[in-house]
CSV table of C-alpha atoms (C1' of nucleotides) in Angstrom, one decimal:
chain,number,residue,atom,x,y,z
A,1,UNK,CA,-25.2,41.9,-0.2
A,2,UNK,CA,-26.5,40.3,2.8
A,3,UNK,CA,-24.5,37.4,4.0
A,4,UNK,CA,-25.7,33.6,4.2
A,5,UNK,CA,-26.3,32.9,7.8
A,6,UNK,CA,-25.3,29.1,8.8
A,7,UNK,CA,-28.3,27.6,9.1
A,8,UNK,CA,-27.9,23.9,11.4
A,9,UNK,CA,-29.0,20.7,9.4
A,10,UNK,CA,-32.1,19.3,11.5
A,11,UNK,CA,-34.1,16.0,11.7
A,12,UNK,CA,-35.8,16.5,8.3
A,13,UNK,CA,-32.4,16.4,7.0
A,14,UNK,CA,-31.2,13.5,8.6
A,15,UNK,CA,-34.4,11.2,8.7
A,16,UNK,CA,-34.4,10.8,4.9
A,17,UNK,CA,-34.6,7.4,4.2
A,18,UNK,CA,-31.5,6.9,1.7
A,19,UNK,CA,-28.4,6.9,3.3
A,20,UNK,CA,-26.0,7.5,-0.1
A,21,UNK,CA,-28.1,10.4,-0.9
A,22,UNK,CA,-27.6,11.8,2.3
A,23,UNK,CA,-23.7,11.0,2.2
A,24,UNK,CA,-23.6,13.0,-1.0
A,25,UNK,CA,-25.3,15.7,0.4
A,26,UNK,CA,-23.3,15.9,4.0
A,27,UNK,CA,-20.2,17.0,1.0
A,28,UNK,CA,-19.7,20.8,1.2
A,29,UNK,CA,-21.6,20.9,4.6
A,30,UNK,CA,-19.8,22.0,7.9
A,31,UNK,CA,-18.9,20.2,10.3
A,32,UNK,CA,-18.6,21.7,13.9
A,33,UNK,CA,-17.4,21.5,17.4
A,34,UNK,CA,-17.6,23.8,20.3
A,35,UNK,CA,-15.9,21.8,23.0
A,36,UNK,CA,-15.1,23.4,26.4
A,37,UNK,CA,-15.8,27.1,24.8
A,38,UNK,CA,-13.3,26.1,21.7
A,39,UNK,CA,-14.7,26.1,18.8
A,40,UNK,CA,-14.0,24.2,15.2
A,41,UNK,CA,-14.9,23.2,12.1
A,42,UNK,CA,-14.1,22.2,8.3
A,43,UNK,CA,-16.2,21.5,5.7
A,44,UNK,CA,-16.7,18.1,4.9
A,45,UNK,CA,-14.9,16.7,1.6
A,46,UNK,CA,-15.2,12.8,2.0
A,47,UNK,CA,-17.9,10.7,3.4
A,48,UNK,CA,-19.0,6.3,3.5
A,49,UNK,CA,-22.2,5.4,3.7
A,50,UNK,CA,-23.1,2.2,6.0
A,51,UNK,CA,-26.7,0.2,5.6
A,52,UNK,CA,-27.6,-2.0,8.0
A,53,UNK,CA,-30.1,-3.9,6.4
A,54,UNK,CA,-27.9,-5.2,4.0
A,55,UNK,CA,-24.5,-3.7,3.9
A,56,UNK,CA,-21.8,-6.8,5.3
A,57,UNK,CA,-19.3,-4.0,5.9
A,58,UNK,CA,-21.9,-1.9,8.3
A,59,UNK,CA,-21.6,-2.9,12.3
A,60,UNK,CA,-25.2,-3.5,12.3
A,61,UNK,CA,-25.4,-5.6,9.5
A,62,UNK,CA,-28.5,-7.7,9.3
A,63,UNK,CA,-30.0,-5.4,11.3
A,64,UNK,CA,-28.1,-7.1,14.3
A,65,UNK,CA,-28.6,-5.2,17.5
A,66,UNK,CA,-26.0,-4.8,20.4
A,67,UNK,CA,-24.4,-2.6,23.1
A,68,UNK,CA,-22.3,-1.0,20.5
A,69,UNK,CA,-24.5,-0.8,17.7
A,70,UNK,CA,-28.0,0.6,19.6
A,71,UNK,CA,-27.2,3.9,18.5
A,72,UNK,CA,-27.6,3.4,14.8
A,73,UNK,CA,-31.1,2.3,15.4
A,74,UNK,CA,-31.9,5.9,17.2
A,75,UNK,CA,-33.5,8.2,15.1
A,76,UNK,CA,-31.2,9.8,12.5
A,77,UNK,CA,-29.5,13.3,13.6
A,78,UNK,CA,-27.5,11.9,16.2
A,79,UNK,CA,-23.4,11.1,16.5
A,80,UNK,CA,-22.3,7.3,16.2
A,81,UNK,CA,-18.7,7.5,17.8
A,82,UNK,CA,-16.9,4.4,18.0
A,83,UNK,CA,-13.2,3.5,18.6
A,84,UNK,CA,-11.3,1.8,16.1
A,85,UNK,CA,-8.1,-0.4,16.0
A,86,UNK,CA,-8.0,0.4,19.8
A,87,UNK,CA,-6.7,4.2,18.8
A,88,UNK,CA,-8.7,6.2,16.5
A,89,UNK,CA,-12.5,7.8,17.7
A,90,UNK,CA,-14.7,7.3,13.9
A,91,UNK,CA,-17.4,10.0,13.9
A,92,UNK,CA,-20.5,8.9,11.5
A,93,UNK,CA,-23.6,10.5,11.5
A,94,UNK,CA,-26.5,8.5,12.5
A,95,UNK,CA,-29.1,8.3,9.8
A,96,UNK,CA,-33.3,7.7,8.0
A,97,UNK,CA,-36.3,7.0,10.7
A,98,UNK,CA,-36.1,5.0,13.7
A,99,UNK,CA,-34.9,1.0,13.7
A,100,UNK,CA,-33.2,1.9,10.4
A,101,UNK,CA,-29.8,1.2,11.3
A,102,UNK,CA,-27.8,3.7,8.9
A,103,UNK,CA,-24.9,6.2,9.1
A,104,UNK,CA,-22.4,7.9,7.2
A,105,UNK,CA,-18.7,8.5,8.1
A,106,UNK,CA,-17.2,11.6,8.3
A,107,UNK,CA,-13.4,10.5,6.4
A,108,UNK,CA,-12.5,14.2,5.6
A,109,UNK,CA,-12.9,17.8,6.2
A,110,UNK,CA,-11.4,21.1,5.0
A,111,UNK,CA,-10.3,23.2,8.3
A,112,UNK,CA,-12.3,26.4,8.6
A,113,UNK,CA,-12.5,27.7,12.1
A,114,UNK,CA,-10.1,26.8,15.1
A,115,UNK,CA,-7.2,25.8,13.1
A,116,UNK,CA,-4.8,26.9,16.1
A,117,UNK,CA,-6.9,25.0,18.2
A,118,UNK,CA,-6.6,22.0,15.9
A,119,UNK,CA,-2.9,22.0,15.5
A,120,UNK,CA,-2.6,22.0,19.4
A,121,UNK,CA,-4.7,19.1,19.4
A,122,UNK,CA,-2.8,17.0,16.8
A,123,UNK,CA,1.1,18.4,18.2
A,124,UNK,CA,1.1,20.3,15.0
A,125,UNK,CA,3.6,23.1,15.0
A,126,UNK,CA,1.8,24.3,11.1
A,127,UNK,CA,-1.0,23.3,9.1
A,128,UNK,CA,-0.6,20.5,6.4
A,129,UNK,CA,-3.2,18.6,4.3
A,130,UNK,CA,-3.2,15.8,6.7
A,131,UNK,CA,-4.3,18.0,9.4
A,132,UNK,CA,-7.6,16.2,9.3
A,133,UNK,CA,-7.3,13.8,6.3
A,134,UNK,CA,-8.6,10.4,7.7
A,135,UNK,CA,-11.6,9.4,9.9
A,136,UNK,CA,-9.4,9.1,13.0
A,137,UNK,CA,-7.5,11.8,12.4
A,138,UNK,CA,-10.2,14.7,12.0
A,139,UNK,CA,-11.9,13.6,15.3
A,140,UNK,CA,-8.6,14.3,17.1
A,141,UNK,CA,-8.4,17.3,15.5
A,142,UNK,CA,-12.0,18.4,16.2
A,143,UNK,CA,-12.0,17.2,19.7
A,144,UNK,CA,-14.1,14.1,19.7
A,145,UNK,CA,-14.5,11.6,22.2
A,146,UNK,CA,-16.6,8.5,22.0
A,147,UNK,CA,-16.8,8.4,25.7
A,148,UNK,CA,-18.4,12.0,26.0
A,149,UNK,CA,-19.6,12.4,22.2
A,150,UNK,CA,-21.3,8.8,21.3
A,151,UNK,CA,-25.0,8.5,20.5
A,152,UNK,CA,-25.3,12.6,21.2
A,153,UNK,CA,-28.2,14.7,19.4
A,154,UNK,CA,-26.3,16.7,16.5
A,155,UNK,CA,-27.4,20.3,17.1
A,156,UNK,CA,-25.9,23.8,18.9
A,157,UNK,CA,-26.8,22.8,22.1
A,158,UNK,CA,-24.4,20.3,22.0
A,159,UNK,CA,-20.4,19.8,21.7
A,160,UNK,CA,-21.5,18.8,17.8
A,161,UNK,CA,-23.5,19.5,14.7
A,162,UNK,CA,-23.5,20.3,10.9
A,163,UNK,CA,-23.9,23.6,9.2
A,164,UNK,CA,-25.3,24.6,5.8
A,165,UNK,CA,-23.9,27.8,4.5
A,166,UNK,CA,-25.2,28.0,1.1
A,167,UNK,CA,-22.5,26.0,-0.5
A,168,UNK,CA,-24.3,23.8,-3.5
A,169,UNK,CA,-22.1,21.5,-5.0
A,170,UNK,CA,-21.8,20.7,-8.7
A,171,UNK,CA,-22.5,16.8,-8.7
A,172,UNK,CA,-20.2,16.0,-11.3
A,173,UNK,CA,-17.4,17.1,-8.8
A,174,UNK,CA,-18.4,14.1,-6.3
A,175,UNK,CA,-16.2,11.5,-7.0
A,176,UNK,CA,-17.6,7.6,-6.0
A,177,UNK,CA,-15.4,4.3,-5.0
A,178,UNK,CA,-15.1,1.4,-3.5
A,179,UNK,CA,-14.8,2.4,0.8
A,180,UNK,CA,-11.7,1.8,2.2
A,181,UNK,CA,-10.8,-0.8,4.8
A,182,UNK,CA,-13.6,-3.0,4.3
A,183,UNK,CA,-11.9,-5.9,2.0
A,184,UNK,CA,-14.0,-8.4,4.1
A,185,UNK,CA,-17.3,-7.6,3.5
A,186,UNK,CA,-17.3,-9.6,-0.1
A,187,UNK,CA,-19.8,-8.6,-2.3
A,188,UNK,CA,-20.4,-5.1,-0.3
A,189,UNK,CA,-16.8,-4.7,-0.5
A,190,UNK,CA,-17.5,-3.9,-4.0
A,191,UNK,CA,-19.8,-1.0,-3.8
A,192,UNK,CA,-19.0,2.4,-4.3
A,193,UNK,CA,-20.6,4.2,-1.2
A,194,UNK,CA,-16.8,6.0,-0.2
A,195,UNK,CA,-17.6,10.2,-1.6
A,196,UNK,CA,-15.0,12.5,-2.2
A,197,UNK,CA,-14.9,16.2,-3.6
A,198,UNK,CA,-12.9,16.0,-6.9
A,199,UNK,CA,-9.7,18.0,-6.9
A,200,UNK,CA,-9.7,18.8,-2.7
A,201,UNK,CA,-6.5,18.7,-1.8
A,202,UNK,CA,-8.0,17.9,2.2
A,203,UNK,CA,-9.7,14.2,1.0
A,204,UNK,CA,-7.8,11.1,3.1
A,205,UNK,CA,-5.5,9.3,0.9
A,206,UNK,CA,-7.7,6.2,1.7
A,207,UNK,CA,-4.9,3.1,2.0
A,208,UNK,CA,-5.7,0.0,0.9
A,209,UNK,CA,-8.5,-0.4,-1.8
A,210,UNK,CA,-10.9,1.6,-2.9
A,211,UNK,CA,-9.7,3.7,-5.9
B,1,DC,C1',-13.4,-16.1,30.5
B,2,DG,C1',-10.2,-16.2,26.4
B,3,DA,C1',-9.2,-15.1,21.7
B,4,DA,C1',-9.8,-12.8,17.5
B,5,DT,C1',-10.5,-8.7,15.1
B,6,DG,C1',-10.9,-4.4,13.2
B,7,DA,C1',-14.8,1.6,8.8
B,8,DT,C1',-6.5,3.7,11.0
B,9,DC,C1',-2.3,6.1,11.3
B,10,DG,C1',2.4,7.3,11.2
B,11,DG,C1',7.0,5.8,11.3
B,12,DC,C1',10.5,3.2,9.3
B,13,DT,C1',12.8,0.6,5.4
C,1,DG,C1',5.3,-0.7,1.1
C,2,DC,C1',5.2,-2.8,5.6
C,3,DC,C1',4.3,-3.1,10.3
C,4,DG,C1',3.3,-2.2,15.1
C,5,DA,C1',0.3,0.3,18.4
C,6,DT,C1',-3.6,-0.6,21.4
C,7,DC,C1',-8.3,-1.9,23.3
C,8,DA,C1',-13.5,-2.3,23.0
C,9,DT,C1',-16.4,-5.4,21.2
C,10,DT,C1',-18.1,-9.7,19.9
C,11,DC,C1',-18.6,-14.5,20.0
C,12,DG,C1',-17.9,-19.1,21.4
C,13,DA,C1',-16.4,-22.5,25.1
DNA sequence: CGAATGATCGGCT
DNA sequence: GCCGATCATTCGA
């Protein structure tokens, strides 16, 4: 039997217009990193979608355009890397056409690849489940650093990008609820744009709300 | 220029 | 379950 090759998600992928169809989709995809010649990955088990037409939890909510935010207006198929209570890097994945200011957070992934590399990373001496459980915590683990990996093009060339190898997941197995952390967005607050793969044992345990 | 505020995590009680 | 760490970003004076 011939094996699946990896094939990289490209712009088609990532230009689509609906961002919680494409934060369903990114679940069973991989994500990877080749920094410095080191290379990881996992595949992704727990995503958010942010809309920044009309999404009060989104940075770029009402389409508001700043320093920070100019990336999510880029094309879609780019990184969005951001830091977060002064201490976490937040990867999200810059999505739909131009001057649509959409992404989708990475909260999750199920180590692959590197996983040496990874525990080194996170001063791990083994592997446990919260090896990269959490948006801040799988960045650390992969390697990634708003300063060198914000507003970057997602493909091989670079330090990042997203694999398909095959995988098609059952739909009933995608969990939806409320995202976590966002308590102050009101109504948006309410929404259930936070995906997780039913059953993974490698999904963040999401404090707060949201279950 | 100052002040407030997070799309979090891990340690401690 | 609670709390502190730690700082870029944003907004208003």
């Amino acid at each position: 039997m011939i094996p699946i090759k990896n094939n990289p998600l490209d712009q088609s992928f990532y230009i689509q217009s609906d961002v919680i169809h494409i934060a369903r989709s990114l679940l069973g995809k991989i994500l990877v990193t080749n920094i410095n010649g080191k290379r990881t990955s996992g595949r992704i088990v727990e995503t958010e979608a942010y809309r920044g037409f009309d999404d009060k939890a989104c940075h770029a909510y009402g389409n508001k355009k700043t320093e920070r935010t100019k990336t999510m207006f880029l094309e879609g198929g780019r990184s969005y890397v951001y830091l977060c209570y002064g201490i976490h890097h937040l990867f999200n994945v810059v999505t739909g056409p131009k001057d649509q200011a959409d992404a989708v957070l990475i909260r999750a992934i199920e180590p692959i690849e590197g996983i040496d590399i990874m525990l080194q990373r996170r001063n791990f001496s083994k592997i446990k489940t919260n090896l990269t459980a959490g948006p801040g915590t799988l960045t650390k683990a992969l390697g990634i650093d708003r300063k060198l990996h914000n507003s970057i093009s997602l493909n091989p060339n670079q330090d990042i990008w997203i694999e398909d190898d095959g995988t098609i997941l059952n739909q009933k197995i995608i969990l939806e609820s409320r995202r976590v952390g966002v308590d102050y967005a009101e109504e948006c607050a309410l929404w259930n744009w936070r995906f997780r793969v039913k059953n993974s044992k490698w999904t963040s345990k999401g404090k707060g709300k949201g279950e």
